[in-house]
mmCIF file of C-alpha atoms in Angstrom:
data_model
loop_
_atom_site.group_PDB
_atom_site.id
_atom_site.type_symbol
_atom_site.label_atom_id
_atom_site.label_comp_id
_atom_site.label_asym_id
_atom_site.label_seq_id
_atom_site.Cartn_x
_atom_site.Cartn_y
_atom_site.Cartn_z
ATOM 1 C CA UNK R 1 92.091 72.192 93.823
ATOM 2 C CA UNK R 2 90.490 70.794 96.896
ATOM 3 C CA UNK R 3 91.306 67.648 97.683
ATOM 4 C CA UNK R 4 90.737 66.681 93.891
ATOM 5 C CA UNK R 5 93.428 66.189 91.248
ATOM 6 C CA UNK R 6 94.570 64.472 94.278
ATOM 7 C CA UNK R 7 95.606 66.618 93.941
ATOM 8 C CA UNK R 8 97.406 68.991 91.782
ATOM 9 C CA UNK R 9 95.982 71.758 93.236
ATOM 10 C CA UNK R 10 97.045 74.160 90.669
ATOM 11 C CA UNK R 11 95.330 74.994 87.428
ATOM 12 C CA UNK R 12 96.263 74.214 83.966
ATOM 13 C CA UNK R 13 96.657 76.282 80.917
ATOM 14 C CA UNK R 14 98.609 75.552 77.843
ATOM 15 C CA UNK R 15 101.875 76.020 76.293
ATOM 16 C CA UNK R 16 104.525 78.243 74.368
ATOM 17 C CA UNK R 17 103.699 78.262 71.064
ATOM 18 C CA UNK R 18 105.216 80.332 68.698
ATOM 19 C CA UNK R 19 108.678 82.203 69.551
ATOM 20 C CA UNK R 20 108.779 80.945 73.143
ATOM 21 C CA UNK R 21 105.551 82.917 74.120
ATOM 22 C CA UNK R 22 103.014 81.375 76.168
ATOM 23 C CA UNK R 23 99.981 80.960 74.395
ATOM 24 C CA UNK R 24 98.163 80.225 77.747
ATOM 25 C CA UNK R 25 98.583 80.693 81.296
ATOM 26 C CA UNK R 26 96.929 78.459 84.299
ATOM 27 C CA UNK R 27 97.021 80.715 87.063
ATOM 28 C CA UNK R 28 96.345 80.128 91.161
ATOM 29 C CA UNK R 29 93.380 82.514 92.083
ATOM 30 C CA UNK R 30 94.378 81.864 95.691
ATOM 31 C CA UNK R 31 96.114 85.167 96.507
ATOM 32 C CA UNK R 32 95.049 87.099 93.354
ATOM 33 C CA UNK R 33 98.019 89.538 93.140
ATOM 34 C CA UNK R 34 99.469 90.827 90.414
ATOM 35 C CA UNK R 35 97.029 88.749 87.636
ATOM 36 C CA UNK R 36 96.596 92.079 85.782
ATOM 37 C CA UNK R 37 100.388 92.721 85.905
ATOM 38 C CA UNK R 38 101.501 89.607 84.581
ATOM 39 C CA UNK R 39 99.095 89.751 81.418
ATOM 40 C CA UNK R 40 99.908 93.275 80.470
ATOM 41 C CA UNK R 41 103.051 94.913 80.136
ATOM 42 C CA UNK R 42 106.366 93.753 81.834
ATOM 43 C CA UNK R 43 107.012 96.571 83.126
ATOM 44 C CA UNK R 44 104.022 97.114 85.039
ATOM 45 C CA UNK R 45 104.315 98.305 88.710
ATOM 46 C CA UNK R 46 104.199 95.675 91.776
ATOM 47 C CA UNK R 47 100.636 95.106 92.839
ATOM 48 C CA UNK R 48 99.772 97.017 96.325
ATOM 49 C CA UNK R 49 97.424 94.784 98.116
ATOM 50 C CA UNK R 50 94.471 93.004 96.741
ATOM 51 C CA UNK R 51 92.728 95.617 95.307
ATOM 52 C CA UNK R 52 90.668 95.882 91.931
ATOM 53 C CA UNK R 53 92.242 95.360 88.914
ATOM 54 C CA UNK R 54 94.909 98.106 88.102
ATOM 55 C CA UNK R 55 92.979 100.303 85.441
ATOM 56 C CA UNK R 56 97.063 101.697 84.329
ATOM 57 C CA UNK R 57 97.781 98.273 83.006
ATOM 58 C CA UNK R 58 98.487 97.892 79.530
ATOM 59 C CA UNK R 59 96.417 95.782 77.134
ATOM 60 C CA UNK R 60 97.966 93.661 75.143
ATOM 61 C CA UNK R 61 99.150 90.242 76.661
ATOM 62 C CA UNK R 62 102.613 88.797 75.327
ATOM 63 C CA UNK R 63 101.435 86.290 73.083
ATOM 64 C CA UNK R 64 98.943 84.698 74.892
ATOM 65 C CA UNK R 65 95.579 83.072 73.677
ATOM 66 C CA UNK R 66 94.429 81.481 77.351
ATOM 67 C CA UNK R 67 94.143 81.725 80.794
ATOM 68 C CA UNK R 68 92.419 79.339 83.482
ATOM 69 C CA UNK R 69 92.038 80.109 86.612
ATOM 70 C CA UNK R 70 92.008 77.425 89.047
ATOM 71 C CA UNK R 71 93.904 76.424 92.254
ATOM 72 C CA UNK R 72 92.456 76.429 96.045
ATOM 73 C CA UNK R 73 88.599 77.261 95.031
ATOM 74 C CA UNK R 74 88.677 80.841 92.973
ATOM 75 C CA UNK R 75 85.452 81.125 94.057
ATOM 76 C CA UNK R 76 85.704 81.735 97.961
ATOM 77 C CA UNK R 77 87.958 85.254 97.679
ATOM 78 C CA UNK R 78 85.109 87.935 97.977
ATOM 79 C CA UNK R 79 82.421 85.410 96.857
ATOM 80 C CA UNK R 80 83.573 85.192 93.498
ATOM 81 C CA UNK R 81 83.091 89.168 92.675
ATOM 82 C CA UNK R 82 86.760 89.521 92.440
ATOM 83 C CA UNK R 83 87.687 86.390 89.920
ATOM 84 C CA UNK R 84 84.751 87.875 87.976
ATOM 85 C CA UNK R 85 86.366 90.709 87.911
ATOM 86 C CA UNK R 86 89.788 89.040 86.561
ATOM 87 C CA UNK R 87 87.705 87.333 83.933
ATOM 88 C CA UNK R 88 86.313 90.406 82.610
ATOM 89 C CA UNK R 89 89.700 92.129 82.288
ATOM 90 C CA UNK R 90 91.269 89.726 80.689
ATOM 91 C CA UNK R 91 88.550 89.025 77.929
ATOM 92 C CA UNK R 92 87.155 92.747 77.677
ATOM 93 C CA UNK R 93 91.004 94.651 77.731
ATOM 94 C CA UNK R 94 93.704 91.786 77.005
ATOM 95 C CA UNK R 95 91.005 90.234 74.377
ATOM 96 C CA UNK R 96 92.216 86.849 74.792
ATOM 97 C CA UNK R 97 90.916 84.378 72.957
ATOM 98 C CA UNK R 98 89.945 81.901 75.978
ATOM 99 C CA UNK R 99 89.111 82.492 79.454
ATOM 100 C CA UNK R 100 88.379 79.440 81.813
ATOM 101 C CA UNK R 101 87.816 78.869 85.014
ATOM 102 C CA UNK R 102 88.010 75.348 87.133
ATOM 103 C CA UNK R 103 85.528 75.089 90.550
ATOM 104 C CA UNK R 104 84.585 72.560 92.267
ATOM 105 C CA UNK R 105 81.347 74.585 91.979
ATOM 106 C CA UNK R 106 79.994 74.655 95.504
ATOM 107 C CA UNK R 107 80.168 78.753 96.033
ATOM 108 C CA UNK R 108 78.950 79.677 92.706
ATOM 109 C CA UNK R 109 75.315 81.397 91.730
ATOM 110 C CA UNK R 110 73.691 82.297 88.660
ATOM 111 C CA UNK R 111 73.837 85.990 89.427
ATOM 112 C CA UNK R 112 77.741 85.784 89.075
ATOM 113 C CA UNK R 113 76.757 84.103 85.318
ATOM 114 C CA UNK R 114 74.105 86.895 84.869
ATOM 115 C CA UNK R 115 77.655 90.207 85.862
ATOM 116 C CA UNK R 116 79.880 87.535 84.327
ATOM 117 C CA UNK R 117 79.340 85.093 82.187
ATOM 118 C CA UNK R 118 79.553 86.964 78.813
ATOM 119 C CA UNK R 119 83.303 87.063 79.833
ATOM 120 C CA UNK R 120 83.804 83.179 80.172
ATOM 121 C CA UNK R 121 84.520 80.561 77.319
ATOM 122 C CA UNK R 122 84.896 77.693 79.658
ATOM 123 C CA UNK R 123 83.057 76.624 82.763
ATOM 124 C CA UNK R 124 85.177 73.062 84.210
ATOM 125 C CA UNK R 125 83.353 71.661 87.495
ATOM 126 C CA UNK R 126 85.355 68.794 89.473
ATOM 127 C CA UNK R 127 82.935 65.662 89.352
ATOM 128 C CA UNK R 128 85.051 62.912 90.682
ATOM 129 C CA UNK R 129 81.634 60.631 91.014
ATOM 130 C CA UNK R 130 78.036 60.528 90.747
ATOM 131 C CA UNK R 131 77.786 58.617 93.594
ATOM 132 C CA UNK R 132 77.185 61.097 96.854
ATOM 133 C CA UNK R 133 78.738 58.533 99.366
ATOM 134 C CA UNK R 134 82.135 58.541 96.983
ATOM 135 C CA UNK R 135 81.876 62.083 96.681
ATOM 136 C CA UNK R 136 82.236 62.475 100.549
ATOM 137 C CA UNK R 137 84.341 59.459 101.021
ATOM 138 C CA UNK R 138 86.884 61.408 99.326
ATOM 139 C CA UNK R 139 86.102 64.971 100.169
ATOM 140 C CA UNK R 140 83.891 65.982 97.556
ATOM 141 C CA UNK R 141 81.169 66.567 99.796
ATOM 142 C CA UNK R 142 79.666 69.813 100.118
ATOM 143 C CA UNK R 143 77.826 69.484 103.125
ATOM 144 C CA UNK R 144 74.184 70.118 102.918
ATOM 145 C CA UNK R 145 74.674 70.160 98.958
ATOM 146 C CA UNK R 146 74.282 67.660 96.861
ATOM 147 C CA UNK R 147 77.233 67.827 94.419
ATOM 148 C CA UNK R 148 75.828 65.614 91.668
ATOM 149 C CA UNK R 149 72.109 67.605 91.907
ATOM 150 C CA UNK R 150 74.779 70.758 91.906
ATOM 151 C CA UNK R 151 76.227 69.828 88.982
ATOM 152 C CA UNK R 152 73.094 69.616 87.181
ATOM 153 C CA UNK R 153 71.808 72.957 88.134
ATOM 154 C CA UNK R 154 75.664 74.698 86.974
ATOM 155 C CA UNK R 155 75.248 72.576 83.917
ATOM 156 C CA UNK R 156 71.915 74.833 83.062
ATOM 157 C CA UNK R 157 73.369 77.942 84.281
ATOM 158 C CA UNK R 158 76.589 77.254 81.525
ATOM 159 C CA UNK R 159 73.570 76.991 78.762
ATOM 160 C CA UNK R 160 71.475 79.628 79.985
ATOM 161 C CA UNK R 161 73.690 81.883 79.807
ATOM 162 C CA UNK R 162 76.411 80.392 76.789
ATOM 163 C CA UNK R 163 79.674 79.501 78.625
ATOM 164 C CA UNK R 164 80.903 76.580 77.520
ATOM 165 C CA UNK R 165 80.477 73.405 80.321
ATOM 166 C CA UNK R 166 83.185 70.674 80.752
ATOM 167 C CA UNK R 167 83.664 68.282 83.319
ATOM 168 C CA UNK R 168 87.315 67.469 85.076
ATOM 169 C CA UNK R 169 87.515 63.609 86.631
ATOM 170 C CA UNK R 170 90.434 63.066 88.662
ATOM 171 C CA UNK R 171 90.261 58.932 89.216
ATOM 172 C CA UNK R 172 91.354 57.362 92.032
ATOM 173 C CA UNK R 173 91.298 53.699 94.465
ATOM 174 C CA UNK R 174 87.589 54.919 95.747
ATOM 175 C CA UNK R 175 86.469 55.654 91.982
ATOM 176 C CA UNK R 176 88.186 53.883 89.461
ATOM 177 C CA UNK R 177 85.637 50.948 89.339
ATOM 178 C CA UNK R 178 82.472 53.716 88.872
ATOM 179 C CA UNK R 179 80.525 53.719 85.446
ATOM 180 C CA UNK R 180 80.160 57.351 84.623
ATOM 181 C CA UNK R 181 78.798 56.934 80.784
ATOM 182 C CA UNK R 182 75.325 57.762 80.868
ATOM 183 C CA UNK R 183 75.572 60.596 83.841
ATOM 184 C CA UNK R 184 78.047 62.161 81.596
ATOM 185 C CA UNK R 185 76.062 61.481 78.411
ATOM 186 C CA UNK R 186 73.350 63.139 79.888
ATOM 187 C CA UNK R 187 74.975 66.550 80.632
ATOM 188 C CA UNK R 188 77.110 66.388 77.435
ATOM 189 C CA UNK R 189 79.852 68.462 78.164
ATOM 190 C CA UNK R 190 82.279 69.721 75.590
ATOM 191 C CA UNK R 191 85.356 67.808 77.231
ATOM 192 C CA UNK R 192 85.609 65.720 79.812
ATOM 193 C CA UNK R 193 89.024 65.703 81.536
ATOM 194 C CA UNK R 194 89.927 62.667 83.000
ATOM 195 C CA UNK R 195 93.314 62.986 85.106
ATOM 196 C CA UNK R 196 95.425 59.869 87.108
ATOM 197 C CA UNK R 197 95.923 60.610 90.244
ATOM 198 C CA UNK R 198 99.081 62.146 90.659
ATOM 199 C CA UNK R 199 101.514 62.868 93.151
ATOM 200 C CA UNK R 200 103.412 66.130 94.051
ATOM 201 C CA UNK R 201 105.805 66.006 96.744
ATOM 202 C CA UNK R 202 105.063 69.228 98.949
ATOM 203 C CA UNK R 203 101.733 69.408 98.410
ATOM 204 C CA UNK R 204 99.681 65.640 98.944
ATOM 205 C CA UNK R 205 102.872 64.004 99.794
ATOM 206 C CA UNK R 206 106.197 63.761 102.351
ATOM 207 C CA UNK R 207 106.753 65.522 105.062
ATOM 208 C CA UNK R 208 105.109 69.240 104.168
ATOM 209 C CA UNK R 209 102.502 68.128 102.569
ATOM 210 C CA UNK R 210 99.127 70.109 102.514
ATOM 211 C CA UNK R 211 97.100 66.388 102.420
ATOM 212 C CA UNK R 212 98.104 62.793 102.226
ATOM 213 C CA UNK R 213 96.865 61.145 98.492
ATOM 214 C CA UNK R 214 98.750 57.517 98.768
ATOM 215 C CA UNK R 215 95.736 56.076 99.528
ATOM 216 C CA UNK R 216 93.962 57.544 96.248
ATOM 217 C CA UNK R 217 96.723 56.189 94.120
ATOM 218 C CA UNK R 218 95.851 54.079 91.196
ATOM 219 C CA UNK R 219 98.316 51.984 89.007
ATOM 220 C CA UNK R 220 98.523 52.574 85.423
ATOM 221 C CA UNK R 221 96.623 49.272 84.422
ATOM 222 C CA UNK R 222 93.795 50.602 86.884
ATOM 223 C CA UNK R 223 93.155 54.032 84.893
ATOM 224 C CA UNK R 224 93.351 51.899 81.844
ATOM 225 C CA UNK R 225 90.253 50.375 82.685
ATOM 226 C CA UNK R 226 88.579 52.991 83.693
ATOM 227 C CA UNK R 227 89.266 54.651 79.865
ATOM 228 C CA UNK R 228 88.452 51.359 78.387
ATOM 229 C CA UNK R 229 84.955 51.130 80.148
ATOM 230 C CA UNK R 230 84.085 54.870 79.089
ATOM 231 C CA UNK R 231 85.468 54.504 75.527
ATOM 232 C CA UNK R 232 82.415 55.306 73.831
ATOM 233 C CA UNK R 233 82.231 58.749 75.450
ATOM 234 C CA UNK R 234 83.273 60.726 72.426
ATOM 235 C CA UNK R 235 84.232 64.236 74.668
ATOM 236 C CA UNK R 236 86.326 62.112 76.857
ATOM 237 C CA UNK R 237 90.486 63.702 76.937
ATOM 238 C CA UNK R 238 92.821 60.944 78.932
ATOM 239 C CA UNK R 239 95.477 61.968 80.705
ATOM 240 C CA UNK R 240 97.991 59.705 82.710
ATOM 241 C CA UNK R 241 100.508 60.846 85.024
ATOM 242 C CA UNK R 242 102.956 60.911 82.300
ATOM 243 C CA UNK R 243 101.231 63.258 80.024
ATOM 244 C CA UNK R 244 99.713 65.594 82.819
ATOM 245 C CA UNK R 245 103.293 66.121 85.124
ATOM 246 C CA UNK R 246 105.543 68.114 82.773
ATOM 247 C CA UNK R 247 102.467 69.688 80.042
ATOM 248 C CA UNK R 248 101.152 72.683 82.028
ATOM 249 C CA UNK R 249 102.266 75.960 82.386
ATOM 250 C CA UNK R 250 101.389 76.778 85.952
ATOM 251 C CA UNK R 251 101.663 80.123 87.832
ATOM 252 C CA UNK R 252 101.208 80.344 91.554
ATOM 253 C CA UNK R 253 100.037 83.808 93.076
ATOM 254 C CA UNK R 254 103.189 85.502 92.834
ATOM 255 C CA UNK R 255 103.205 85.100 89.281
ATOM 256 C CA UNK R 256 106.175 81.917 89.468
ATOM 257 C CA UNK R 257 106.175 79.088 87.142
ATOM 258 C CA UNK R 258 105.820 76.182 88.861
ATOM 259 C CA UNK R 259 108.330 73.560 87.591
ATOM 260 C CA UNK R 260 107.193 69.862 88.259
ATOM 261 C CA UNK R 261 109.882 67.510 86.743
ATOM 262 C CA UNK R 262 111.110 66.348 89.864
ATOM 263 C CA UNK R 263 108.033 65.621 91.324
ATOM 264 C CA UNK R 264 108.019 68.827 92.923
ATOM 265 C CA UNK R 265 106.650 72.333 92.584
ATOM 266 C CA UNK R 266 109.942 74.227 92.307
ATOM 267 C CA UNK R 267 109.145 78.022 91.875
ATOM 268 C CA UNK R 268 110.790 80.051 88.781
ATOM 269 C CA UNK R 269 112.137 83.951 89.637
ATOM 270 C CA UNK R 270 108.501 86.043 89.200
ATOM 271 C CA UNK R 271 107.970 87.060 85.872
ATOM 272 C CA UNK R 272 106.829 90.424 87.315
ATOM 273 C CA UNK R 273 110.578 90.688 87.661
ATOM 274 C CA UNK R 274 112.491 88.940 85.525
ATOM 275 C CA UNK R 275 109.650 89.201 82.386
ATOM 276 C CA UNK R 276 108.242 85.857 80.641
ATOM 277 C CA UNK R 277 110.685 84.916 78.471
ATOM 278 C CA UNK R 278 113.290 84.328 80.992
ATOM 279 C CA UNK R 279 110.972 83.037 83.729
ATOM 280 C CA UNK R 280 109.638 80.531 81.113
ATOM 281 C CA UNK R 281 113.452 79.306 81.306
ATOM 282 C CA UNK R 282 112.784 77.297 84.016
ATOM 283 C CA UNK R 283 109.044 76.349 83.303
ATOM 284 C CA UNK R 284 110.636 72.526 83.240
ATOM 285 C CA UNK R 285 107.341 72.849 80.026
ATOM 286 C CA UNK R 286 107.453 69.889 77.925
ATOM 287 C CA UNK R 287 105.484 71.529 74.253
ATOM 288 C CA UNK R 288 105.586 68.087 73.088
ATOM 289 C CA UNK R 289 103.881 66.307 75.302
ATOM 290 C CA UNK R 290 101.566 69.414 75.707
ATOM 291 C CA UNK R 291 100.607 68.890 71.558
ATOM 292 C CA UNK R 292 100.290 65.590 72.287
ATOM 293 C CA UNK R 293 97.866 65.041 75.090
ATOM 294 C CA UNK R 294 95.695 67.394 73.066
ATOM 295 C CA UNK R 295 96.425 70.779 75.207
ATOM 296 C CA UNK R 296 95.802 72.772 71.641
ATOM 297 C CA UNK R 297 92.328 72.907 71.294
ATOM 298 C CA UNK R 298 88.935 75.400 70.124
ATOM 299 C CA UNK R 299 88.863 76.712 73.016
ATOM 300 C CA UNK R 300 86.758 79.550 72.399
ATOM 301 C CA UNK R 301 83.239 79.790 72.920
ATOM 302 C CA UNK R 302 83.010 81.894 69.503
ATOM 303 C CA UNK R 303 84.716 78.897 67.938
ATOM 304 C CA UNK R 304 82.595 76.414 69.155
ATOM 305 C CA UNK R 305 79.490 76.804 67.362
ATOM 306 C CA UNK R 306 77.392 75.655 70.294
ATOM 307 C CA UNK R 307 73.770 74.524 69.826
ATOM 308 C CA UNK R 308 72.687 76.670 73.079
#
């Protein structure tokens, strides 16, 4: 996730609901093996390569309802063609309920909406501010692009062509103090995720760490007021470092839950070889908090009744 989420640069999904089943997945685009794999049948082969999606795959997911795609930018491998392709599987043969993506929305174009977009519920573009000089302050900037006039243009695209738009805000020292009500008024997204910078040692903190984020750290009293000032945005969906750490089940390329209650990403066995239900084992998933901040929600673009 760029340098965003400050960066939890994994993607989100949801939880196990009902018999220890997942009922969504967030999955890291970055390498794109063995996606197919892990939403069919357990005993699928080993992905070869980084092929197109394995046509021998069975169809029917183990109890899943959702699957976001997110991590790195799941736009850059092949220009998008091959997430597009993942999308399509997984709505048109696993039938789930919700597909989503999260972009920061730089490398996308409205032909991939015109192949695509019949396959996606949910759109989420990374809008930390509306403010250009923030945006490249803290790495939002995408060079010659304007993100915020960018963000306008995807926001048409999403209604064009019916995928449902949301917005994620991860708020930080450079943005906390921004006013964001009318901007996000104006494009009226169906949520708008607003994360606390949060810290993950190994991957924007210590030693190993892909990026340094101490500088982008905000207290608790800090993102506070940043909820309080935005409290009459009614699609607005909190969540502090204490409900986002533990309430996402996260898999990396390889198809590991990524456990993250010691601050950590600690990788489970692959659950192409061990199956779900004993890779979920040691998920460190916290259902509770999941229900609580909200992580069960109509997430499907049938569901939503839109006015297009």
């Amino acid at each position: 996730m760029k340098a965003k989420r400050c960066v939890k640069t994994k993607p989100r999904g949801a939880g196990t609901l009902g018999r220890g089943r997942p009922s969504g997945l967030a999955s890291s685009p970055r390498d794109l093996r063995g996606k197919q794999q892990a939403l069919g049948k357990r005993s699928a082969p080993r992905p070869q390569g980084r092929g197109a999606p394995n046509e021998d795959l069975g169809s029917r997911p183990q109890g899943m309802e959702k699957i976001n795609f997110s991590g790195g930018e799941p736009f850059i491998h092949d220009r998008g063609e091959y997430l597009g392709k993942l999308v399509e599987f997984c709505k048109a043969e696993l039938q789930l309920p919700s597909v989503s993506i999260v972009s920061n929305g730089s490398l996308i174009r409205e032909k991939w909406f015109q192949n695509y977009g019949k396959y996606l519920d949910i759109l989420a573009i990374s809008c930390d501010s509306f403010d250009e000089q923030v945006n490249v302050l803290i790495g939002r900037g995408q060079g010659k692009k304007n993100h915020v006039e960018n963000l306008q243009k995807l926001r048409t695209w999403c209604r064009n062509y019916r995928v449902a738009f949301k917005i994620n805000s991860v708020i930080n020292r450079f943005n906390m103090e921004e006013d964001m009500t009318e901007q996000i008024k104006a494009l009226n997204p169906v949520r708008w995720k607003v994360f606390q910078c949060l810290l993950i040692e190994g991957e924007n903190t210590g030693e190993d760490a892909l990026r340094e984020a101490e500088r982008f750290v905000i207290s608790d009293e800090d993102f506070e007021r940043f909820l309080e000032r935005h409290k009459e945005v009614s699609c607005l969906v909190p969540e502090s470092n204490q409900k986002m750490k533990d309430s996402y089940l996260i898999l990396d390329e390889y198809m590991r839950f990524l456990n993250c209650t010691k601050g950590r990403k600690d990788p489970s066995k692959s659950i192409l070889d061990v199956g779900v239900e004993e890779a979920i084992k040691f998920s460190g998933f916290d259902e509770k908090m999941f229900l609580k901040r909200g992580g069960k929600y109509i997430w499907s673009k049938a569901d939503l009744k839109l006015d297009w």
